[in-house]
XYZ file of N, CA and C in Angstrom:
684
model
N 14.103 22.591 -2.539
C 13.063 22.098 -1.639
C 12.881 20.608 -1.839
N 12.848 19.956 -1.040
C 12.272 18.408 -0.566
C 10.959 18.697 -1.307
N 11.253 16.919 -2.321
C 9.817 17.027 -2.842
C 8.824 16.042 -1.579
N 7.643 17.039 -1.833
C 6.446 16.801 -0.892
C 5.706 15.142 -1.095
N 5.540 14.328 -0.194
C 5.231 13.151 0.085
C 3.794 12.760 0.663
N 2.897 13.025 0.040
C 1.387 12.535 0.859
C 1.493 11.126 1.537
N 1.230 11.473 2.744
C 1.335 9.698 2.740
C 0.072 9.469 3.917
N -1.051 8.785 2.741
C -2.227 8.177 3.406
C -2.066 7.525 4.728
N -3.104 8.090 5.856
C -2.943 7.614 7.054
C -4.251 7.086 7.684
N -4.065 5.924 8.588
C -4.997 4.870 9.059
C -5.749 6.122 10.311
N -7.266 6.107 10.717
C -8.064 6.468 11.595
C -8.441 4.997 12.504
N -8.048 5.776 13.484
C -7.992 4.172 14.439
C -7.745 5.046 16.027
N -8.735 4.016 17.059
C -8.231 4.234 18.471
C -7.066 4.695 18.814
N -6.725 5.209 19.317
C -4.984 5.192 19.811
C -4.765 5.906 21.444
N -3.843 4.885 21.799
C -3.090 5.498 23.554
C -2.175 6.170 23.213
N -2.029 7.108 24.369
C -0.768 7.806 24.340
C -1.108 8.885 25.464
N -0.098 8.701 26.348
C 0.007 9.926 27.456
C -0.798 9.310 27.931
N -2.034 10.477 29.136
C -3.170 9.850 29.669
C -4.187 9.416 28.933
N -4.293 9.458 27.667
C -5.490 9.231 26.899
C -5.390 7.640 26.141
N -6.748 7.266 26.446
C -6.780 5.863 25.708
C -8.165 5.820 24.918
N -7.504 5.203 24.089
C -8.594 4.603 22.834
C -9.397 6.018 21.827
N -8.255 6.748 22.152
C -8.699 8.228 21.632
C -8.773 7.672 19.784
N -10.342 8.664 19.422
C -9.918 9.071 17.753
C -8.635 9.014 17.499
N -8.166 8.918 16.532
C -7.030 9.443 16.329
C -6.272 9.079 14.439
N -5.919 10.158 13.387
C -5.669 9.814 12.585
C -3.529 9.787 12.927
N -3.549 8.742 11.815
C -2.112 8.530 12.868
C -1.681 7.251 11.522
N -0.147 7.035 11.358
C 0.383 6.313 10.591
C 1.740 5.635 11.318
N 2.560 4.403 11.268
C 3.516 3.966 11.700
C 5.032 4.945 11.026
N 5.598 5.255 12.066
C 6.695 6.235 11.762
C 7.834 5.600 10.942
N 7.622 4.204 10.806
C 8.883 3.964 9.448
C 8.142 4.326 7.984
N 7.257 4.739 7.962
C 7.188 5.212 6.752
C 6.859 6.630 6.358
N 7.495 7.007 7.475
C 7.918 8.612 7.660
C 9.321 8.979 7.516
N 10.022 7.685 8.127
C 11.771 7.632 8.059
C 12.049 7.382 6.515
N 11.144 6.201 6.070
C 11.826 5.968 4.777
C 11.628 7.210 4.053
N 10.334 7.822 3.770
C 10.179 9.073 3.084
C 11.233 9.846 3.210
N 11.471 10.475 4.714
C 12.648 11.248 4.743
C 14.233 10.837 4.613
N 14.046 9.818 4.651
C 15.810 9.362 4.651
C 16.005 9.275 2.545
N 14.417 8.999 2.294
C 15.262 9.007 0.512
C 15.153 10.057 0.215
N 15.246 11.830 1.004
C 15.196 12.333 0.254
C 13.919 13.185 0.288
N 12.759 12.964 0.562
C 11.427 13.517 0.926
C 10.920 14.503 2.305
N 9.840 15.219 1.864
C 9.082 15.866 2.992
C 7.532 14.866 2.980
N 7.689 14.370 4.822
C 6.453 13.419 4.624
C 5.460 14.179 5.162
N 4.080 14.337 4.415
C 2.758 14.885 4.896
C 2.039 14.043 5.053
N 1.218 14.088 6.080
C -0.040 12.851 6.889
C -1.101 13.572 5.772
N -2.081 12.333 5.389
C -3.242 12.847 4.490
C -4.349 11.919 5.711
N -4.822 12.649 6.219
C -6.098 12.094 6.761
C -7.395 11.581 5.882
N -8.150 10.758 6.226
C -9.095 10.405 5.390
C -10.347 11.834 5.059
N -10.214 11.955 3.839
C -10.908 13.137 3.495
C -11.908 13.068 1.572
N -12.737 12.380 1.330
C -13.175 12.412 0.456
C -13.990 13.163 -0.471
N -13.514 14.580 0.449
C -14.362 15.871 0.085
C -13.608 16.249 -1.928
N -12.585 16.181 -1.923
C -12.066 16.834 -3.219
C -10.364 16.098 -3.071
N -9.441 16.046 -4.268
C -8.273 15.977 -3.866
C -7.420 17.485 -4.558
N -8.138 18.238 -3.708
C -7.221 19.641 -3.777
C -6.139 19.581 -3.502
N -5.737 18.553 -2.513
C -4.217 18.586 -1.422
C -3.418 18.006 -2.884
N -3.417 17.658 -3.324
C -2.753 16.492 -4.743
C -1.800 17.863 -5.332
N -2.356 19.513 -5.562
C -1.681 20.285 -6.265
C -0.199 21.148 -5.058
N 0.188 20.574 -4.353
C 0.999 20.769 -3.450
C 1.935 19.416 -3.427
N 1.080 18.505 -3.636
C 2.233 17.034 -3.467
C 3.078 17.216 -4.912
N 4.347 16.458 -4.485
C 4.994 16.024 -5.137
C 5.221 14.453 -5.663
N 3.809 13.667 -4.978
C 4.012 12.263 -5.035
C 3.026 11.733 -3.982
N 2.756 10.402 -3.721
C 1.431 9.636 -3.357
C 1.769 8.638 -2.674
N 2.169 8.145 -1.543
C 2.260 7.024 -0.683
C 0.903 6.909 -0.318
N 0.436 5.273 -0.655
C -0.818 4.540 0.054
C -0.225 3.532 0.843
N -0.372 3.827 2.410
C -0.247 2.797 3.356
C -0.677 2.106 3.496
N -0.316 0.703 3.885
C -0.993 -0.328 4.377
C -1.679 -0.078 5.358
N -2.690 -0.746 5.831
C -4.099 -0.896 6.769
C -4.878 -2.152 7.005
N -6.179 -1.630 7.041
C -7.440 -2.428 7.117
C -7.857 -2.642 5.397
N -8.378 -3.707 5.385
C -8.951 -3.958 4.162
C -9.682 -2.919 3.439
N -9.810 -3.005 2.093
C -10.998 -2.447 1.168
C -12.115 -2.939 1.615
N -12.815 -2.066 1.072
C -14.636 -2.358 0.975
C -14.132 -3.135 -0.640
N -15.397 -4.438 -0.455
C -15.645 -5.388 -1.832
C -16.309 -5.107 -3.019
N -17.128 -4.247 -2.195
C -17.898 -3.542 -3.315
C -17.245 -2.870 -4.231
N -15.975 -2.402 -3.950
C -14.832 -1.456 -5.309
C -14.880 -2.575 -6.240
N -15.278 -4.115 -5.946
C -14.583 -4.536 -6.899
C -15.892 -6.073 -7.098
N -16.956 -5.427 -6.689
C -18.209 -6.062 -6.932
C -18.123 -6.934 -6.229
N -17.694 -7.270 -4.967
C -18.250 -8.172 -3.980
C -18.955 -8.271 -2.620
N -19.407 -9.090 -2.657
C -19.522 -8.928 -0.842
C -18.986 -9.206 0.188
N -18.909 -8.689 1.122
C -17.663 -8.786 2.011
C -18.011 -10.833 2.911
N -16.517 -10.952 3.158
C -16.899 -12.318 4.045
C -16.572 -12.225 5.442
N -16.730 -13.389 6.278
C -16.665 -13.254 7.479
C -15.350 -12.873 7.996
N -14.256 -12.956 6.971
C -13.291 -12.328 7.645
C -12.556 -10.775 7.105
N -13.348 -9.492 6.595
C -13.376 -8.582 5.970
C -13.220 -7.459 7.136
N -12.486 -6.906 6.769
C -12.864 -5.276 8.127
C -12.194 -4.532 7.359
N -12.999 -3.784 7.070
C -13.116 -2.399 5.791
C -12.976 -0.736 7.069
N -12.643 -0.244 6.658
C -12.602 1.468 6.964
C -13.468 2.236 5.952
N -14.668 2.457 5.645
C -15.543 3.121 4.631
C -14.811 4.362 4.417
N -14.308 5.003 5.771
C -13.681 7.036 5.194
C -12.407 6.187 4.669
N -11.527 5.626 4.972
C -10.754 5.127 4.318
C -10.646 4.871 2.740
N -11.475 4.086 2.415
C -11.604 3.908 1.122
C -11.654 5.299 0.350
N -12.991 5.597 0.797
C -13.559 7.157 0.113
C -12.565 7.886 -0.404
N -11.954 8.469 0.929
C -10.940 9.521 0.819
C -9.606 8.676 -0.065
N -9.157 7.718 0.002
C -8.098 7.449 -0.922
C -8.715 6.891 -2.056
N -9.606 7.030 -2.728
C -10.155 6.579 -3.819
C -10.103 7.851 -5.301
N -10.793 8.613 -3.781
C -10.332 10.053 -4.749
C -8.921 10.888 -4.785
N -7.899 10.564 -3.902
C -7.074 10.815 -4.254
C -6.098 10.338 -5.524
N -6.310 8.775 -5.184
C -5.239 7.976 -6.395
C -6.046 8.429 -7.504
N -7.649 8.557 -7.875
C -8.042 8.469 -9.142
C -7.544 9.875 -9.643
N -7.651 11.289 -8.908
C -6.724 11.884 -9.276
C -5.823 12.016 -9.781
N -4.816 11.566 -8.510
C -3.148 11.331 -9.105
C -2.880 10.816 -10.234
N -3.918 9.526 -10.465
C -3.639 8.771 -11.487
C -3.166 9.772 -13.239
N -4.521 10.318 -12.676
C -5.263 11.475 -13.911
C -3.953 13.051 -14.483
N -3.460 13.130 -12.722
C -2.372 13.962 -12.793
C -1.057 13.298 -13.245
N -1.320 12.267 -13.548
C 0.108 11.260 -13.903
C 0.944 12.273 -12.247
N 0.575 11.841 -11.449
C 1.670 11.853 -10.062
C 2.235 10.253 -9.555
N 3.510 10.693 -9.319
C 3.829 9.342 -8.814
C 3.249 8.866 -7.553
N 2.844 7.558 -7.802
C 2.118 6.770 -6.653
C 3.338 5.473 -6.526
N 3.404 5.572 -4.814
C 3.621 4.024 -4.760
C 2.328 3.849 -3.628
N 1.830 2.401 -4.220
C 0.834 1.601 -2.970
C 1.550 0.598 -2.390
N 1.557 0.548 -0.680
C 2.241 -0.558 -0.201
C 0.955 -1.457 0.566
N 0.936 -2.956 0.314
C 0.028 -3.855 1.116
C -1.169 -3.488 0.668
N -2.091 -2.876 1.306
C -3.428 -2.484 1.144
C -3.096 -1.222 -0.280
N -2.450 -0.576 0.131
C -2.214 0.296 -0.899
C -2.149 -0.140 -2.307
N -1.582 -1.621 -1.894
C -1.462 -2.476 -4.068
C -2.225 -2.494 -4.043
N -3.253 -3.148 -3.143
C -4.679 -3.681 -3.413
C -5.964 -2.830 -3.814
N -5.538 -1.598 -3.114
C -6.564 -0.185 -3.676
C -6.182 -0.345 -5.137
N -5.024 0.054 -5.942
C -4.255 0.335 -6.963
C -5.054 -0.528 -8.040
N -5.159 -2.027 -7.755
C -5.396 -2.373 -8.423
C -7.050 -2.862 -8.627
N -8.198 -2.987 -7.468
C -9.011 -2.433 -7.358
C -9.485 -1.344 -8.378
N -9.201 -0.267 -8.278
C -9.221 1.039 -8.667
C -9.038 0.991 -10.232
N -8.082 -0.123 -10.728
C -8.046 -0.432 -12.145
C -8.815 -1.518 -12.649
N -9.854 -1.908 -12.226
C -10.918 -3.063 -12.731
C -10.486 -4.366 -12.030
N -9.306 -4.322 -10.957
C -8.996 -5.548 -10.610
C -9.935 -6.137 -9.546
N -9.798 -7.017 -8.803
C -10.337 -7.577 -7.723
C -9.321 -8.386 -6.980
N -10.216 -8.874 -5.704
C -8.670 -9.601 -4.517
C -9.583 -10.891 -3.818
N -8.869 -11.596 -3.354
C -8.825 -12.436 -2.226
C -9.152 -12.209 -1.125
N -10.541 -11.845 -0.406
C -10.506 -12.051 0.761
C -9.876 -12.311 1.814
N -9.566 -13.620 1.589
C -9.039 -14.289 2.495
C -8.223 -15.244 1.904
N -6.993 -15.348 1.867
C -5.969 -15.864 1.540
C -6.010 -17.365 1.776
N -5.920 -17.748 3.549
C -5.883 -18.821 4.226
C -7.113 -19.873 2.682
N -8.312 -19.748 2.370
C -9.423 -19.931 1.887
C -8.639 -20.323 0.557
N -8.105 -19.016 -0.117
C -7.642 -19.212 -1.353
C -6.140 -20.246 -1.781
N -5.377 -19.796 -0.993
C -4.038 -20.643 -0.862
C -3.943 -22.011 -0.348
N -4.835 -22.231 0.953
C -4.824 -23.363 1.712
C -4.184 -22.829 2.719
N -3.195 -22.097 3.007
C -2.255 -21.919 3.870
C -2.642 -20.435 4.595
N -1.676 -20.282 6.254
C -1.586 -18.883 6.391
C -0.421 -18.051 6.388
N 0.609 -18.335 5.315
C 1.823 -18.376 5.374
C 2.408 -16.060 5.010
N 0.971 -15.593 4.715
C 1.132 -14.335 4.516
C 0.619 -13.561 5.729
N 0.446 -14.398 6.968
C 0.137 -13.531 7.462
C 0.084 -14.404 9.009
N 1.438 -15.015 9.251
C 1.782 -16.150 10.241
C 1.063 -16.352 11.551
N 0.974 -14.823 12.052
C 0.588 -15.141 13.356
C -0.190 -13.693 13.849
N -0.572 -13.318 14.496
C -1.322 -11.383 14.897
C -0.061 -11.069 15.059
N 0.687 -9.886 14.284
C 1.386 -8.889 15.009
C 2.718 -9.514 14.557
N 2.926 -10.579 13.488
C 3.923 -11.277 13.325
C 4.449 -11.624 12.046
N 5.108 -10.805 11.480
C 5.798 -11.064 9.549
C 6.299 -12.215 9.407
N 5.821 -12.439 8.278
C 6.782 -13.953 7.788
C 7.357 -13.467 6.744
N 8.087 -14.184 6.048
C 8.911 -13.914 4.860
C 8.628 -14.812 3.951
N 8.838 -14.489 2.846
C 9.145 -15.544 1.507
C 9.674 -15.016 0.165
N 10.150 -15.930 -0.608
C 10.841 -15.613 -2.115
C 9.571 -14.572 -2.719
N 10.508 -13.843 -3.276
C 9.807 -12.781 -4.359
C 10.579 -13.037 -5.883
N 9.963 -13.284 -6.621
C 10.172 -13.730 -8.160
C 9.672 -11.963 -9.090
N 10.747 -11.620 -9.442
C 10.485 -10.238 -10.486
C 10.637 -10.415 -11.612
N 9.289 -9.893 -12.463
C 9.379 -9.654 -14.113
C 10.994 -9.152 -14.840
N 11.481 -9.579 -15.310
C 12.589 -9.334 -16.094
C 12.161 -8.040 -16.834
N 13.106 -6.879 -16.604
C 12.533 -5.749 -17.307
C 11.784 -4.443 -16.551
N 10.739 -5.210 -15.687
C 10.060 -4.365 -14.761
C 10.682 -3.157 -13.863
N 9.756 -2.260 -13.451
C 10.040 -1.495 -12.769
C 10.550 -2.110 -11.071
N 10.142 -2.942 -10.779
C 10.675 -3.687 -9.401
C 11.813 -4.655 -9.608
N 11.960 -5.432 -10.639
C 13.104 -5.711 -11.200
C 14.834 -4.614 -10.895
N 14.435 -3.410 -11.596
C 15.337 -2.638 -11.779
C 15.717 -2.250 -10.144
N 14.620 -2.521 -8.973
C 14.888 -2.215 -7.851
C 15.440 -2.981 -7.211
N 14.633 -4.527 -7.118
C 15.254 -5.469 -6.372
C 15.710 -6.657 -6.964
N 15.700 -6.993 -8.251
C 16.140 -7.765 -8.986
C 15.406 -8.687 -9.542
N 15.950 -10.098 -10.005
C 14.998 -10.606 -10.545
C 14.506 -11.539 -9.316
N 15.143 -11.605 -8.385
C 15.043 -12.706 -7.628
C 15.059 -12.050 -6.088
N 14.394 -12.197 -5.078
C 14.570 -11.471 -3.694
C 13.703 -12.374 -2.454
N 13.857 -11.815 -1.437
C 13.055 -12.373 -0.078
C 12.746 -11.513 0.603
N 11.280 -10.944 0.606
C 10.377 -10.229 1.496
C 9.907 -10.446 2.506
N 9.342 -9.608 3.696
C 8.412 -10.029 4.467
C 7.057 -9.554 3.970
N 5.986 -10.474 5.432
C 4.331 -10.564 4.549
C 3.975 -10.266 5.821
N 3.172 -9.777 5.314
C 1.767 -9.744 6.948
C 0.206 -8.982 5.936
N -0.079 -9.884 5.812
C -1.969 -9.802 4.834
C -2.507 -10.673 4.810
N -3.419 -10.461 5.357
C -4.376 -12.138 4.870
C -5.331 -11.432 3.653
N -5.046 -10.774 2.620
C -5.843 -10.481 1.207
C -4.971 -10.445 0.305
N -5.195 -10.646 -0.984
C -4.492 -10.436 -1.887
C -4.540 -10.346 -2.970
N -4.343 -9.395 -4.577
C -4.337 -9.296 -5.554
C -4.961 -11.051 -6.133
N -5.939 -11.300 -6.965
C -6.293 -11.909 -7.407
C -6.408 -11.558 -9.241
N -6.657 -10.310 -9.047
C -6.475 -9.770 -10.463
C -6.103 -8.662 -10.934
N -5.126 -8.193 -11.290
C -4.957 -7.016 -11.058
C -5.483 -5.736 -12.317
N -6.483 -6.039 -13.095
C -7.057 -5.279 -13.711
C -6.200 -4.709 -14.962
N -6.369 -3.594 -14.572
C -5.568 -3.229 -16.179
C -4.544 -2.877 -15.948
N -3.505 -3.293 -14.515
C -2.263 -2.946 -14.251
C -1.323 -4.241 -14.297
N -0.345 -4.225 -14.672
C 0.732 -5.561 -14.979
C 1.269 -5.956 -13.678
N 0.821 -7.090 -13.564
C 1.684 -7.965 -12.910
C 3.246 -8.217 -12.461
N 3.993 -7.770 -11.934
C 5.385 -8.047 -12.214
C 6.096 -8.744 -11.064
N 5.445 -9.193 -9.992
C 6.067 -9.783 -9.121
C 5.430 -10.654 -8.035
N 5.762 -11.916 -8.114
C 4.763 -13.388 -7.537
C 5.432 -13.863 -6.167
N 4.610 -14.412 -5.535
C 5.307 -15.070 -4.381
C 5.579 -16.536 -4.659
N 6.056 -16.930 -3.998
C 6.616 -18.590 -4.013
C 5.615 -19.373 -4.768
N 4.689 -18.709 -3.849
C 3.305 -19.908 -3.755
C 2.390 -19.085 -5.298
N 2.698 -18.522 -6.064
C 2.067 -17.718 -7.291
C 1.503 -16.375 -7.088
N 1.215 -16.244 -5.881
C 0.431 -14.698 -5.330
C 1.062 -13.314 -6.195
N -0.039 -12.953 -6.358
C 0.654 -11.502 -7.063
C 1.559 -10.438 -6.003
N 2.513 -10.037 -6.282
C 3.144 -9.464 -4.996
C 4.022 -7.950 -5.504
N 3.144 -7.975 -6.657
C 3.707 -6.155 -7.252
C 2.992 -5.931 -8.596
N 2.633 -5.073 -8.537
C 1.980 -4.552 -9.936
C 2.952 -3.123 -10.537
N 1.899 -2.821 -11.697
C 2.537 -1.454 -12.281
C 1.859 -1.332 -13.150
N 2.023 -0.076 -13.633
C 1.409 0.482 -14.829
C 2.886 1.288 -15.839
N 3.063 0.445 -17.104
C 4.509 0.783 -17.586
C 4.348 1.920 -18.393
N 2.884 2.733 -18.668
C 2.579 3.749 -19.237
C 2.297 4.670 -18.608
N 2.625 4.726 -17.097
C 2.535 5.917 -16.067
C 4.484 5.907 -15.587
N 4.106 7.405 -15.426
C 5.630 7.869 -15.353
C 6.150 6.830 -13.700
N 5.441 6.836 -12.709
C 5.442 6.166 -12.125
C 4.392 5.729 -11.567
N 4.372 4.601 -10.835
C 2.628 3.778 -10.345
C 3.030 2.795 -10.171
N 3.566 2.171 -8.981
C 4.343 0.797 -8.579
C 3.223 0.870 -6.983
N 3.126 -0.538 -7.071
C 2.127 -1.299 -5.759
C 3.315 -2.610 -5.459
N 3.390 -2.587 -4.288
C 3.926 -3.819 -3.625
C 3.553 -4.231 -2.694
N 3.251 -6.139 -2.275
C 2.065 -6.262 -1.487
C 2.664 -6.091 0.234
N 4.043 -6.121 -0.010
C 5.076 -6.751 1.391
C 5.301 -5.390 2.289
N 5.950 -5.089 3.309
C 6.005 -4.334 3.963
C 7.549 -3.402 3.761
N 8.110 -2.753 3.072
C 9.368 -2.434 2.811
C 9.774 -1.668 4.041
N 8.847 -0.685 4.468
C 8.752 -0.046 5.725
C 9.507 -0.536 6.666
N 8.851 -1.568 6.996
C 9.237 -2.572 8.531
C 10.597 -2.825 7.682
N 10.978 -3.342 6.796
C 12.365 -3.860 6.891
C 13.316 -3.293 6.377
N 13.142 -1.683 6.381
C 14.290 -0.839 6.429
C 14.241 -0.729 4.405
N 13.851 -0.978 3.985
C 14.570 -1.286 2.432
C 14.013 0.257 1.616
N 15.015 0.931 1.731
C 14.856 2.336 0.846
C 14.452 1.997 -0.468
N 14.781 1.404 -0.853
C 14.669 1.170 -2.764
C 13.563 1.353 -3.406
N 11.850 1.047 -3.094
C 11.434 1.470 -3.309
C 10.310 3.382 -2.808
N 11.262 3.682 -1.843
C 10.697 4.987 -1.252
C 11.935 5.470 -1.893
N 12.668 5.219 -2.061
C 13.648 6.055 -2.890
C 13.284 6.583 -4.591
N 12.698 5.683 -4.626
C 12.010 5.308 -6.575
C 11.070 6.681 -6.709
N 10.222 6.528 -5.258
C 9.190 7.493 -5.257
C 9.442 8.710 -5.380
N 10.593 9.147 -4.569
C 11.014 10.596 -4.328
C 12.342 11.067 -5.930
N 12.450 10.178 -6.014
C 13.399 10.717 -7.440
C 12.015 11.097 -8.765
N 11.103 10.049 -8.320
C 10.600 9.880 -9.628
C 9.583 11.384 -8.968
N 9.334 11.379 -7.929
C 8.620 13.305 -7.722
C 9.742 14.498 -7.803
N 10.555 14.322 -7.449
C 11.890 15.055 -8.022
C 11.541 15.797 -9.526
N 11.566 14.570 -10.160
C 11.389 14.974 -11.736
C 10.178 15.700 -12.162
């Protein structure tokens, strides 16, 4: 059997057919392909902060990128440029703290690092443009940019993409601290752009979009390391 793949999904308007601006819980289908092409069965986890019962059926933990955190995970107040999902948070708050607890493999992508590390005493950047000077993570609406990715020698993202690589970006937030999880991978400009925890069987966050640019390596990591 295909090991089982939770993979946290965004609540948002959505068209389709005759219907517009419908409810709708719903996730971008490349990170349904990557799941299944390394190897995985992908399950939609709707926002649900009732219990993480669903966790004893998974084989593993995808956190999608989205809408921002609430600040308050990490003692702040939100700024003028913040847009939080409250069931969002909730419901994946109690899942990862779970997983964590179940030692299940997690990967967080984008928002997903940023829960991750949140969730471990860290805190983030608002707003990037503010913090950096620049808007170079998040170029234009609807539009990736790229830049150098620098990897910890040794690390778990290392062993994936090396020491040296070029990602795409689309976030205007970002890891500022990542709490009690290690650091292992910076952008050009110093930005934290991957964490980990080297005492969990697996628990890798990356801030870039692997999804959009086809790159199995780390959805592959995920499904071997739920395999086991």
């Amino acid at each position: 059997m295909r090991p089982i793949i939770g993979i946290t999904s965004y609540r948002e308007p959505a068209s389709w057919g005759v219907w517009r601006d419908t409810p709708a819980d719903l996730i971008p289908h490349t990170y349904v392909r990557m799941v299944t092409e390394a190897g995985g069965r992908a399950v939609l986890l709707p926002p649900d902060a009732a219990d993480a019962d669903v966790l004893r059926v998974l084989d593993g933990l995808l956190l999608a990128g989205g809408a921002d955190i609430g600040p308050a995970l990490y003692d702040a107040e939100p700024d003028a440029f913040t847009d939080t999902r409250p069931d969002r948070d909730a419901g994946e708050i109690t899942l990862v703290t779970a997983a964590i607890g179940a030692r299940l493999p997690v990967l967080g992508v984008c928002r997903g690092m940023q829960l991750l590390a949140a969730v471990h005493g860290g805190r983030l950047h608002q707003h990037l443009p503010d913090a950096l000077g620049h808007e170079k993570h998040r170029p234009a609406p609807g539009v990736f940019g790229t830049h150098g990715l620098r990897c910890a020698p040794g690390s778990r993202i290392a062993a994936l993409l090396g020491t040296e690589a070029e990602v795409n970006t689309y976030h205007h937030q970002g890891v500022a601290d990542p709490g009690r999880l290690t650091a292992t991978g910076w952008a050009d400009d110093g930005l934290i752009e991957a964490v980990e925890d080297p005492a969990h069987p697996f628990l890798l966050g990356v801030q870039w979009h692997p999804e959009e640019a086809g790159d199995l390596r780390p959805f592959a990591a995920l499904v071997t390391a739920a395999r086991a």
